[in-house]
mmCIF file of C-alpha atoms in Angstrom:
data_model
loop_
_atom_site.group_PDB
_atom_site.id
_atom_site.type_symbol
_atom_site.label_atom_id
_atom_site.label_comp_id
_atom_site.label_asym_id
_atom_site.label_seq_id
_atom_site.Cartn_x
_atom_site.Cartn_y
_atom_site.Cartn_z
ATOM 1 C CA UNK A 1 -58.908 180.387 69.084
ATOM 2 C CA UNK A 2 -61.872 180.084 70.667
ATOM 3 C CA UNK A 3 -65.658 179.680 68.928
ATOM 4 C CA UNK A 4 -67.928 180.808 72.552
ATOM 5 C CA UNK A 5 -66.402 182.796 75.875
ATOM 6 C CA UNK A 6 -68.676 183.756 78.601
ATOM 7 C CA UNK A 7 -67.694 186.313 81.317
ATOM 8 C CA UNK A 8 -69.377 188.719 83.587
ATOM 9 C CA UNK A 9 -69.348 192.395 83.653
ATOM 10 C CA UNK A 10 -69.490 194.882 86.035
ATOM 11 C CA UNK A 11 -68.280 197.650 84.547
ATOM 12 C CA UNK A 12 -66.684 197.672 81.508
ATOM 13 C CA UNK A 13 -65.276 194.238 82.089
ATOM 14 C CA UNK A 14 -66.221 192.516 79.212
ATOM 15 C CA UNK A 15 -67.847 195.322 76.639
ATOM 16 C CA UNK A 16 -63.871 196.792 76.635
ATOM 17 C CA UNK A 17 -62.370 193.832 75.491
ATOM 18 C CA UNK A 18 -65.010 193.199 73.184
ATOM 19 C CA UNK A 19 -64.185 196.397 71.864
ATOM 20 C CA UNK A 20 -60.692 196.536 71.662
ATOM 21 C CA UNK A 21 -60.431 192.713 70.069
ATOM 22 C CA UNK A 22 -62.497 192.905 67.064
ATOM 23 C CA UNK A 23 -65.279 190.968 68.333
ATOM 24 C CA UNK A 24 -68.634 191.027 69.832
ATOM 25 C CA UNK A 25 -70.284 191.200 73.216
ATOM 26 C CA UNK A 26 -73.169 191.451 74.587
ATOM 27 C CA UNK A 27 -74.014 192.688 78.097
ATOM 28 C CA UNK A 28 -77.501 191.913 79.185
ATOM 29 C CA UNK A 29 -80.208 193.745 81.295
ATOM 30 C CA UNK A 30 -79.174 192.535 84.691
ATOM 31 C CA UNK A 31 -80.984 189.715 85.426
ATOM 32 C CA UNK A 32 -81.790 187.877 81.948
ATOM 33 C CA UNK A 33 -78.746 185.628 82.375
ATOM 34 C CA UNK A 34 -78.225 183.804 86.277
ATOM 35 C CA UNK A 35 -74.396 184.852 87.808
ATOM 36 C CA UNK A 36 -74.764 181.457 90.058
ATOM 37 C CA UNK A 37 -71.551 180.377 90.156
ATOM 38 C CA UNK A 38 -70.100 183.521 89.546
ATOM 39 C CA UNK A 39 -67.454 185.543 92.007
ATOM 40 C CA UNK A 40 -69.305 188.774 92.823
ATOM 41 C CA UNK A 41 -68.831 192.065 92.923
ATOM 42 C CA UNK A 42 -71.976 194.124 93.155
ATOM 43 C CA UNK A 43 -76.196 192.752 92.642
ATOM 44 C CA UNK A 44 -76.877 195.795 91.130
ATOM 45 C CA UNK A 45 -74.487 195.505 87.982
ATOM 46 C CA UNK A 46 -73.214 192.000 87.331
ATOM 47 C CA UNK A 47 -74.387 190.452 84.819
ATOM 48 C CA UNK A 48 -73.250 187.225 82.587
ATOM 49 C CA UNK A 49 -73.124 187.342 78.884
ATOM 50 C CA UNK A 50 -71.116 185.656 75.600
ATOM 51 C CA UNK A 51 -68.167 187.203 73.893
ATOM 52 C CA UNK A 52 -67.771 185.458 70.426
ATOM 53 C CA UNK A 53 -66.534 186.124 66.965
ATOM 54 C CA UNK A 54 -69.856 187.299 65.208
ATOM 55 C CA UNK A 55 -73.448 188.464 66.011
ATOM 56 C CA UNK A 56 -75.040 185.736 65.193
ATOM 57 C CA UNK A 57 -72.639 183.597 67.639
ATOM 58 C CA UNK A 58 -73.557 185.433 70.293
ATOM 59 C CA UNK A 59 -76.860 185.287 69.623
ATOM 60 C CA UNK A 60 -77.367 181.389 69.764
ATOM 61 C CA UNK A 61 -75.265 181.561 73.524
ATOM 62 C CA UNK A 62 -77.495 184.358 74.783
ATOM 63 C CA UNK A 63 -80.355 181.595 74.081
ATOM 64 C CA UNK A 64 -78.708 179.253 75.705
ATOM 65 C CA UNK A 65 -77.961 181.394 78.648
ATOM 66 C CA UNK A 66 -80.927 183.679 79.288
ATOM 67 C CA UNK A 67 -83.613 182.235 81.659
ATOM 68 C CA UNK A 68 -84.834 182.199 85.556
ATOM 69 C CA UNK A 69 -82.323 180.195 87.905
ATOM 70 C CA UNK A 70 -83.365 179.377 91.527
ATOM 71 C CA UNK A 71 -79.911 180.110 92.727
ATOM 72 C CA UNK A 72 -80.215 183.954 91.227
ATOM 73 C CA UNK A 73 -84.288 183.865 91.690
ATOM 74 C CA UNK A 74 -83.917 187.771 92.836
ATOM 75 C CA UNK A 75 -82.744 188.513 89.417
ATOM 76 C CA UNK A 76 -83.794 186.378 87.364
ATOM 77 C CA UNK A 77 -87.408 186.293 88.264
ATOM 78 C CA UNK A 78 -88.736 188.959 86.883
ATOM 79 C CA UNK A 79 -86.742 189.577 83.488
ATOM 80 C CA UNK A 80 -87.438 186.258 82.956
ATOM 81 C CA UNK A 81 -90.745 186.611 81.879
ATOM 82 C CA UNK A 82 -89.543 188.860 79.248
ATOM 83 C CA UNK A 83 -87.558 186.340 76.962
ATOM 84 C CA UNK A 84 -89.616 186.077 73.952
ATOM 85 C CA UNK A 85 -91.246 182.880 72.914
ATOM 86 C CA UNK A 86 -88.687 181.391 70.070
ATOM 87 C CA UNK A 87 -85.821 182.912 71.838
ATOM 88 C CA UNK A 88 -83.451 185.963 70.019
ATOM 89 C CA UNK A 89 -82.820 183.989 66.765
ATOM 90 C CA UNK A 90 -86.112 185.401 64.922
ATOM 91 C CA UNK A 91 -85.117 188.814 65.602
ATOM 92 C CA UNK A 92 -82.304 188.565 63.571
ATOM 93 C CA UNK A 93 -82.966 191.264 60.695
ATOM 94 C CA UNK A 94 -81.175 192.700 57.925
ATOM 95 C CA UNK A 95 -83.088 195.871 58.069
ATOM 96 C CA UNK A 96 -83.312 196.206 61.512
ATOM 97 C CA UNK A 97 -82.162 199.721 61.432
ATOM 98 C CA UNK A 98 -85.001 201.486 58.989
ATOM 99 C CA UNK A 99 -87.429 204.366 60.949
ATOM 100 C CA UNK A 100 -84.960 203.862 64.451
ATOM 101 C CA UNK A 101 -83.421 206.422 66.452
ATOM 102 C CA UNK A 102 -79.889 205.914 67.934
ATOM 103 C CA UNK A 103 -78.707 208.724 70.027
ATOM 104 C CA UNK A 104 -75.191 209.579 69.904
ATOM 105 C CA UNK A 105 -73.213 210.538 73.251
ATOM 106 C CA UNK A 106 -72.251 214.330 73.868
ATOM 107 C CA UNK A 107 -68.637 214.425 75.343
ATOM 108 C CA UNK A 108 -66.947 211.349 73.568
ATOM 109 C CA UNK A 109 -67.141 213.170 70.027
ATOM 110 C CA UNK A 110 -66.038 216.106 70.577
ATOM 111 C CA UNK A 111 -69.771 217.750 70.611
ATOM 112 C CA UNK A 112 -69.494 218.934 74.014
ATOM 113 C CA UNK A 113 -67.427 219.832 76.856
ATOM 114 C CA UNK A 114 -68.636 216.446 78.195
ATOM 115 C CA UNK A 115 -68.768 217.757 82.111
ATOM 116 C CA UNK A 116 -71.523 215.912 83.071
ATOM 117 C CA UNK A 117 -70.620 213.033 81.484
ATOM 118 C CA UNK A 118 -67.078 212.836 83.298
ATOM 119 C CA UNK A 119 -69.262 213.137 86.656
ATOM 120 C CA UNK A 120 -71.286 210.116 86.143
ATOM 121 C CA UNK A 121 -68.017 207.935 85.054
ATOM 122 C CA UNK A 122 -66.187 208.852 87.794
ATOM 123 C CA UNK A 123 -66.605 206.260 90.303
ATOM 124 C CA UNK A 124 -65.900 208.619 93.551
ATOM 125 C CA UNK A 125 -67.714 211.398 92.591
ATOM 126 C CA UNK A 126 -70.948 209.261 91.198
ATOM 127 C CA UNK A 127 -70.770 207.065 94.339
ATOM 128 C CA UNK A 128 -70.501 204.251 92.414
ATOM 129 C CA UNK A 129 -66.746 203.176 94.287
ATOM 130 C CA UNK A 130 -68.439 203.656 97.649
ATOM 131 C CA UNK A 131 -71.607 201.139 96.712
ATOM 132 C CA UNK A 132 -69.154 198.798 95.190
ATOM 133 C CA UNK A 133 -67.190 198.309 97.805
ATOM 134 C CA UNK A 134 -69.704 197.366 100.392
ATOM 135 C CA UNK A 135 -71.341 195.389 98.106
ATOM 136 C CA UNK A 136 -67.879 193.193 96.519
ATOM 137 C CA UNK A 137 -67.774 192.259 100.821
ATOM 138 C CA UNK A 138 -70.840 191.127 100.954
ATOM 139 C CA UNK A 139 -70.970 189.351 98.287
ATOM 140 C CA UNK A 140 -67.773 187.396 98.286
ATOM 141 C CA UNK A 141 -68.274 186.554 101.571
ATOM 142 C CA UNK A 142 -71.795 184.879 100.766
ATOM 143 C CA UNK A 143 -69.817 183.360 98.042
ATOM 144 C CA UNK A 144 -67.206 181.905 99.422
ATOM 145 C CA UNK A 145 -69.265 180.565 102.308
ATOM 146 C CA UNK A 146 -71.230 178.509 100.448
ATOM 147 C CA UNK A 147 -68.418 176.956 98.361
ATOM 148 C CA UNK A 148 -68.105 172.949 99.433
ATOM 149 C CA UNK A 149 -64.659 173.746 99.475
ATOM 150 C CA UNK A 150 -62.488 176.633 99.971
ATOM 151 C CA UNK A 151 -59.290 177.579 101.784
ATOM 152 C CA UNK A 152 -60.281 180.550 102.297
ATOM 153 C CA UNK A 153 -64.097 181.618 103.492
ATOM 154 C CA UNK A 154 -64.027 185.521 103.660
ATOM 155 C CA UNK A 155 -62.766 188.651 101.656
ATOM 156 C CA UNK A 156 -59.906 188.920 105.255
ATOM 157 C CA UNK A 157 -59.057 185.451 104.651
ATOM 158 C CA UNK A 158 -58.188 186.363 101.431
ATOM 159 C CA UNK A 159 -56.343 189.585 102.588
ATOM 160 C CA UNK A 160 -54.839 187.423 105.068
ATOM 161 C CA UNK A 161 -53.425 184.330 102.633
ATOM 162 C CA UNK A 162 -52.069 187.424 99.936
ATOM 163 C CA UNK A 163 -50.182 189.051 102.830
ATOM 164 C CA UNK A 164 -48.612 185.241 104.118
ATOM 165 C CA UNK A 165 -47.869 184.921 100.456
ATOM 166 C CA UNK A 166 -46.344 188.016 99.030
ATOM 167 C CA UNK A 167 -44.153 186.849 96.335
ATOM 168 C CA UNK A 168 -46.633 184.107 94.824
ATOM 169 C CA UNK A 169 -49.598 187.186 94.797
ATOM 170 C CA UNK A 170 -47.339 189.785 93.820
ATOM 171 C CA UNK A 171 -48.393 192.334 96.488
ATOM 172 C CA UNK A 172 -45.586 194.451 95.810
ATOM 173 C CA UNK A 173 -46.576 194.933 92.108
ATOM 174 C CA UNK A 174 -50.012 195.266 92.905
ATOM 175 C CA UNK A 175 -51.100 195.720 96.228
ATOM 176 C CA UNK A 176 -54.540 194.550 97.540
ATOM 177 C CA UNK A 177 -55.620 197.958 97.824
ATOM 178 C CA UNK A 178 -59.279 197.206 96.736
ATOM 179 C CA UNK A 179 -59.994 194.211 98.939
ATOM 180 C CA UNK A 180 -58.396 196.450 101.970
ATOM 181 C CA UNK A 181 -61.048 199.241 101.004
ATOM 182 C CA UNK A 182 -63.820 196.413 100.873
ATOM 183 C CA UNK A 183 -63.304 195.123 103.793
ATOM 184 C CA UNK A 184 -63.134 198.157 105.942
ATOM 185 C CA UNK A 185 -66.634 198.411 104.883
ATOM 186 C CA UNK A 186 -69.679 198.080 107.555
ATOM 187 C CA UNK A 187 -72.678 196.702 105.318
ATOM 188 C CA UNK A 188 -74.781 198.860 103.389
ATOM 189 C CA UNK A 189 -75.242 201.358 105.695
ATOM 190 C CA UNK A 190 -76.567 205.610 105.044
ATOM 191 C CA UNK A 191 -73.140 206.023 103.208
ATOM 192 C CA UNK A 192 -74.125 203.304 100.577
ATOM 193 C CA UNK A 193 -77.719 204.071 100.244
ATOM 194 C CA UNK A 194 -76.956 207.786 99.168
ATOM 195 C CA UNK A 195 -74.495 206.506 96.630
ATOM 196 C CA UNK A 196 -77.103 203.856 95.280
ATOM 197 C CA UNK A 197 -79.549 206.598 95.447
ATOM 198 C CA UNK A 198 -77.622 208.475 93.760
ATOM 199 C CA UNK A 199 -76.545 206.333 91.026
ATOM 200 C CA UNK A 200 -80.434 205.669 90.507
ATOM 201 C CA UNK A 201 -80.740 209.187 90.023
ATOM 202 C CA UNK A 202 -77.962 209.731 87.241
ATOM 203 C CA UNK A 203 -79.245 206.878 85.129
ATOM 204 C CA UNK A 204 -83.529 207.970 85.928
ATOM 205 C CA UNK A 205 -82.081 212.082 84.849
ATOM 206 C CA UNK A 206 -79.416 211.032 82.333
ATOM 207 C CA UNK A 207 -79.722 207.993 80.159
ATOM 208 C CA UNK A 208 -83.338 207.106 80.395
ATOM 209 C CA UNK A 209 -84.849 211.227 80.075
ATOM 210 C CA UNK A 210 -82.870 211.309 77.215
ATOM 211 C CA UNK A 211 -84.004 208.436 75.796
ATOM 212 C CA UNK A 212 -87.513 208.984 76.535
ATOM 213 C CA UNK A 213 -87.387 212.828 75.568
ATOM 214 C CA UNK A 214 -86.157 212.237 72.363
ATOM 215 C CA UNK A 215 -87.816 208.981 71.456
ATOM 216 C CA UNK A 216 -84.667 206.824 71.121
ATOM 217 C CA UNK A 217 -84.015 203.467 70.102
ATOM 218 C CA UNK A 218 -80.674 203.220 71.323
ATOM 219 C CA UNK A 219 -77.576 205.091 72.681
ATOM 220 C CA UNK A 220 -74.126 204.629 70.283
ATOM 221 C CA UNK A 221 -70.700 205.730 71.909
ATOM 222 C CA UNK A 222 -67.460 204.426 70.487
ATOM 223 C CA UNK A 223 -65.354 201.409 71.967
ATOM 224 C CA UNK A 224 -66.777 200.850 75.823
ATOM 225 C CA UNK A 225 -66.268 204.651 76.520
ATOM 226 C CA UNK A 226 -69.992 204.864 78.044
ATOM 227 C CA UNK A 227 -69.262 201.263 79.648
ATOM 228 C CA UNK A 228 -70.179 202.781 82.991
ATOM 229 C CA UNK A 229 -73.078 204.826 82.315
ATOM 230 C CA UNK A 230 -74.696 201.931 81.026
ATOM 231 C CA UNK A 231 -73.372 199.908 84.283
ATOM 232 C CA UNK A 232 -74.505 202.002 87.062
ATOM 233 C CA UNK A 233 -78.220 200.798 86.423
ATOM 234 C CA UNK A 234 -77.734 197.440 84.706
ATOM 235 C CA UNK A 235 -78.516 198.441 81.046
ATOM 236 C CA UNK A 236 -77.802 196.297 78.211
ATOM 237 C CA UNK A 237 -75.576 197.058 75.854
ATOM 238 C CA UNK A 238 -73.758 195.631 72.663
ATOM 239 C CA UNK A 239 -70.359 195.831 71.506
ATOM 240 C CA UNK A 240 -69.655 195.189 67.535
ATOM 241 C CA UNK A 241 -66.354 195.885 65.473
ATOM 242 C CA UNK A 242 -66.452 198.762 63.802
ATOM 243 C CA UNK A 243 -62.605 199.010 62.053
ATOM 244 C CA UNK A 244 -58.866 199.743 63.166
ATOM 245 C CA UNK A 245 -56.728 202.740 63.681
ATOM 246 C CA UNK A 246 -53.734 204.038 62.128
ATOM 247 C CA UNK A 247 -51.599 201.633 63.664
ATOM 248 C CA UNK A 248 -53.847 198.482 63.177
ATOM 249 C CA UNK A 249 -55.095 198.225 66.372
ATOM 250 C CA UNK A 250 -59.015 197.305 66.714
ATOM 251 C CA UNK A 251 -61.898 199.793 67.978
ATOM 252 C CA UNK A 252 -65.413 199.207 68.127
ATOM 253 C CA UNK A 253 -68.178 200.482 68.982
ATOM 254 C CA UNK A 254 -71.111 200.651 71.807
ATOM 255 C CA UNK A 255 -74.741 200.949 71.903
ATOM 256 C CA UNK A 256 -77.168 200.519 74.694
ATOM 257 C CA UNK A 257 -81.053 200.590 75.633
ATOM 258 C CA UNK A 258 -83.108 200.819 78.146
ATOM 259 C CA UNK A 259 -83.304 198.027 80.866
ATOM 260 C CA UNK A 260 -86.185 195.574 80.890
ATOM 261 C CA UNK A 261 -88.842 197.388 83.240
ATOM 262 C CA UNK A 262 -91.098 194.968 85.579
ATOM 263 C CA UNK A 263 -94.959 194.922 84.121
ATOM 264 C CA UNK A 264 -93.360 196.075 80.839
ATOM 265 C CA UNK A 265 -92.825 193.869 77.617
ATOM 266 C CA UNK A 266 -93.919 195.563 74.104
ATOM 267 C CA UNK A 267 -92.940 194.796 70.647
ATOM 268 C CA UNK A 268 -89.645 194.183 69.856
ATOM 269 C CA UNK A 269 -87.847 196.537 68.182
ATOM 270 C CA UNK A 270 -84.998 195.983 65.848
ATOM 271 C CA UNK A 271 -81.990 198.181 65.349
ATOM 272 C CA UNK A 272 -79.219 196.778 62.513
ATOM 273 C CA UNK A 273 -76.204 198.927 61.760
ATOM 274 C CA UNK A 274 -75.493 197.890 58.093
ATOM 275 C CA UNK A 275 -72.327 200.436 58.526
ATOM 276 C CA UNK A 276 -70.775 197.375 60.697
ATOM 277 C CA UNK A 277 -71.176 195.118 57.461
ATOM 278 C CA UNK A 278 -67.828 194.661 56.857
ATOM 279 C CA UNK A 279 -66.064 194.665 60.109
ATOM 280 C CA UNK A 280 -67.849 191.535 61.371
ATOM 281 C CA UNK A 281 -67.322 187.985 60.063
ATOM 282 C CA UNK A 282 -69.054 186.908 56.902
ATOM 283 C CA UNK A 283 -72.233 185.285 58.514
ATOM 284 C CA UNK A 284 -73.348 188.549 60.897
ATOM 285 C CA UNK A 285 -74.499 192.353 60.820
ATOM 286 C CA UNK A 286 -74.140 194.191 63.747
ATOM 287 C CA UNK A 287 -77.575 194.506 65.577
ATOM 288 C CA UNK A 288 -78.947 195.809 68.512
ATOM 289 C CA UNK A 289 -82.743 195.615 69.200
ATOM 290 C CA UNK A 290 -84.608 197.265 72.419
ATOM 291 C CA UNK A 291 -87.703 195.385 73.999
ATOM 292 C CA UNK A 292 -88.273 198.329 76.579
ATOM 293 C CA UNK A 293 -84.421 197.654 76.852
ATOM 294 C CA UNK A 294 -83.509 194.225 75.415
ATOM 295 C CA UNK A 295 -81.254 193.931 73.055
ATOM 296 C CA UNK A 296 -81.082 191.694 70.076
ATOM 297 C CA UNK A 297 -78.914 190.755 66.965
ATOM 298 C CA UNK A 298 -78.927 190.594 63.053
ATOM 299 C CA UNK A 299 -79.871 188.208 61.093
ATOM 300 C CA UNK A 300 -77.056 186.569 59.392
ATOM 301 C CA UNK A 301 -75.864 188.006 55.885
ATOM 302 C CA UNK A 302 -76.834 185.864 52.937
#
């Protein structure tokens, strides 16, 4: 139907559909691609990035797309001056996988009781629902202000227009709870910080200690189950098809690295999952390589 999309994610916004249609998306370290232009929700976790049919496809838009934008100079800035010279194409490798360690996810396979996993992706108990919701306020309204047109110009303008217009917005089928939780939000105030704080902590104690204590190359949980671990501190991730269930419908599966770190950089290092081979189109293995958390695809099959 389509040969490129590009969307943003959040959380779980693009790396679940990705998932669950037999395709493949890549979410970026926050900041490698600009969201100028882009309705947001929070800085800390929206990112741009391609969904497309194969690795390599999404590999040729991430070049495209990656890059420092004066209109999203906070984050693009400084994971800018991480994009290798040559772009992501010469990273694509067959044997990208050989001497790497991928880490596998306690709690989504059964290995576990998976408690402490079930605290970090729940959004009112992490904090992450309080952060998001001051932050999808300020952000919209910053957004919509500096449209050159709009008929509306704030997130109670919008509340406003759905209420004067129930039947064409559907508010009895779905409400507006979310924007009515935004909006009764004051700014990023002691509430906020704790939950940011917070959500800082999970991903400094959780994803990246593991990683470092046991020397990983990646992080692999299946379909976008780990979506929001990965989220809460803008890590990249990759989603790649990985086969179909009993009644035909698609699953995939998700791997992640660390995030680019400021003064970092290193030698890239690639990660190919041959065991994706035949899920993904003809000209593609399923890749994910970590440059202190960037992620790259395989070189196309021959």
């Amino acid at each position: 139907m389509a040969a490129v999309t590009l969307g943003t994610e959040t959380d779980g916004s693009l790396l679940c559909p990705a998932s669950l249609n037999s395709v493949v998306g890549i979410k970026p370290t926050v900041g490698l691609t600009s969201r100028a232009g882009v309705i947001p929700i929070s800085p800390r976790q929206d990112t741009g990035r391609p969904i497309c049919r194969t690795v390599a496809d999404v590999v040729h838009v991430l070049d495209a797309i990656v890059g420092y934008d004066e209109l999203d100079a906070a984050a693009t800035r400084g994971a800018s001056k991480f994009i290798p010279d040559g772009g992501y194409m010469q990273f694509l490798k067959i044997d990208g996988l050989k001497g790497k360690r991928i880490g596998i996810v306690n709690g989504l396979f059964d290995v576990d009781d998976g408690k402490a996993l079930q605290t970090v992706v729940n959004a009112t108990i992490s904090g992450e629902l309080a952060a998001l919701a001051a932050e999808f306020k300020l952000g919209l309204n910053a957004y919509l202000s500096g449209l050159s047109y709009s008929p509306v110009r704030s997130l109670a303008e919008i509340i406003a227009f759905n209420n004067a217009h129930p039947d064409e917005e559907m508010l009895k089928q779905f409400g507006q709870l979310i924007f009515l939780v935004s909006e009764n939000t004051t700014g990023i105030g002691t509430l906020e910080k704790t939950a940011i704080q917070q959500l800082d902590d999970f991903t400094a104690n959780g994803v990246e200690k593991v990683m470092k204590e046991h020397r990983l190359d990646a992080i692999a949980a299946p379909d976008s189950s780990a979506a929001t671990v990965f989220a809460i501190d803008g890590l990249p991730a990759i989603a790649v098809p990985t086969g179909y269930d009993e009644k035909g419908a698609p699953f995939g599966n998700g791997r992640a690295g660390r995030e680019i770190q400021g003064g970092g950089g290193g030698r890239p290092l690639d990660i190919n999952n041959d065991f994706f081979t035949s899920f993904i189109a003809e000209n593609a293995r399923s890749v994910v390589a970590v440059e202190t958390g960037k992620q790259y695809p395989s070189e196309p099959s021959k």
